[in-house]
Short mmCIF file of C-alpha atoms in Angstrom, two decimals:
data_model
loop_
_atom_site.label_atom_id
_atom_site.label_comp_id
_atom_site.label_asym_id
_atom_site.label_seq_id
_atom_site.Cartn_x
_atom_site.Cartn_y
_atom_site.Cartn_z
CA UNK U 1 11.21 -2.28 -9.62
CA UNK U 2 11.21 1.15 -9.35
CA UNK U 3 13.53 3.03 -11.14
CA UNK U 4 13.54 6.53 -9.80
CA UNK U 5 14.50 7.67 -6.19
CA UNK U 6 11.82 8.27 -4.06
CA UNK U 7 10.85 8.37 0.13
CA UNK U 8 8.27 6.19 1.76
CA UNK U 9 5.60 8.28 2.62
CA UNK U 10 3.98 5.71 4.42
CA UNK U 11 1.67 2.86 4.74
CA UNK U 12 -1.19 1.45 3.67
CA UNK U 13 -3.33 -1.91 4.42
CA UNK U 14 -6.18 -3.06 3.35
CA UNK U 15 -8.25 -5.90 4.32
CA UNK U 16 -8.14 -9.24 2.18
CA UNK U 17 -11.91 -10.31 2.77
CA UNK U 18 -12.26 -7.84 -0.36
CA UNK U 19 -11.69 -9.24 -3.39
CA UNK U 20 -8.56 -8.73 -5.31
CA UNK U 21 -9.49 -6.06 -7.14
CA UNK U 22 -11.34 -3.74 -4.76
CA UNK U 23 -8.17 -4.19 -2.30
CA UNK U 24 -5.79 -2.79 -5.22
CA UNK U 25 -8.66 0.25 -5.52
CA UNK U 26 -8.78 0.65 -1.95
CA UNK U 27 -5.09 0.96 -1.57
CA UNK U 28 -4.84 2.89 -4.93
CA UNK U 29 -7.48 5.49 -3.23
CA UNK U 30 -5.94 5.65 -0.01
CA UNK U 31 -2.56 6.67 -1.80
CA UNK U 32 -3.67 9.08 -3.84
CA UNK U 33 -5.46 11.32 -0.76
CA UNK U 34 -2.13 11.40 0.72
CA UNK U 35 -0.49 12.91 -2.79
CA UNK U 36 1.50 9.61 -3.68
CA UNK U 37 3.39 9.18 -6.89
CA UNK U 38 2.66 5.45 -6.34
CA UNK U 39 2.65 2.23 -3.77
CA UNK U 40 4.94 -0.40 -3.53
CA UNK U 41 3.03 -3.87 -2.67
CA UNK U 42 4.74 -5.72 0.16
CA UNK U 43 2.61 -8.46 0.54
CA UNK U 44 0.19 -10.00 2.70
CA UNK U 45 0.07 -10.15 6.83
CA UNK U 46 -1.65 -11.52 9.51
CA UNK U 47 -2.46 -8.58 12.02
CA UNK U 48 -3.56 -9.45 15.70
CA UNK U 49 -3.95 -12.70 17.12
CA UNK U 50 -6.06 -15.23 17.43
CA UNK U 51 -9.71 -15.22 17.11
CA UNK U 52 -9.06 -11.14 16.67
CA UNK U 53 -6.67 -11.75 13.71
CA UNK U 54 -7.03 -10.06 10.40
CA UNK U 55 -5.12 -10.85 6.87
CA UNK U 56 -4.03 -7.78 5.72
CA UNK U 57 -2.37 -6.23 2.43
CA UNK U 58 0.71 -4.55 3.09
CA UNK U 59 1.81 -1.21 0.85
CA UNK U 60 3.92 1.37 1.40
CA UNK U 61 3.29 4.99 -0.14
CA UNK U 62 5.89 6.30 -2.19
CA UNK U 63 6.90 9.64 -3.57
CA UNK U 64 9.74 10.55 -5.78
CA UNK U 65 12.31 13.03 -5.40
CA UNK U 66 12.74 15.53 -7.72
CA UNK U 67 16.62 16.56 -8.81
#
């Protein structure tokens, strides 16, 4: 849970043929080039269809709100 107020920033995903680890880093990386306080993990996706179809990580990019 996040405890502060923040604004989605946007979105990240990140392939799941990586394993566990290097998709958190890749995400992780990916959020930090766009100035993120942090990421807020979603979950995992199925993008495209059929033979084209991809599992995906889902993340949004999050930065707080100063008062």
């Amino acid at each position: 849970d996040v405890k502060k107020e923040y604004k989605v920033i946007g979105h990240i995903y990140a392939p799941t043929t990586l394993k566990a680890d290097k998709v958190k880093e890749s995400i992780l990386t990916k959020a930090k080039n766009v100035g993120a306080d942090g990421v807020i993990i979603l979950g995992i996706a199925t993008a495209g269809s059929g033979k084209d179809s991809e599992t995906i990580q889902q993340a949004d990019v999050i930065k707080y709100l100063g008062k």
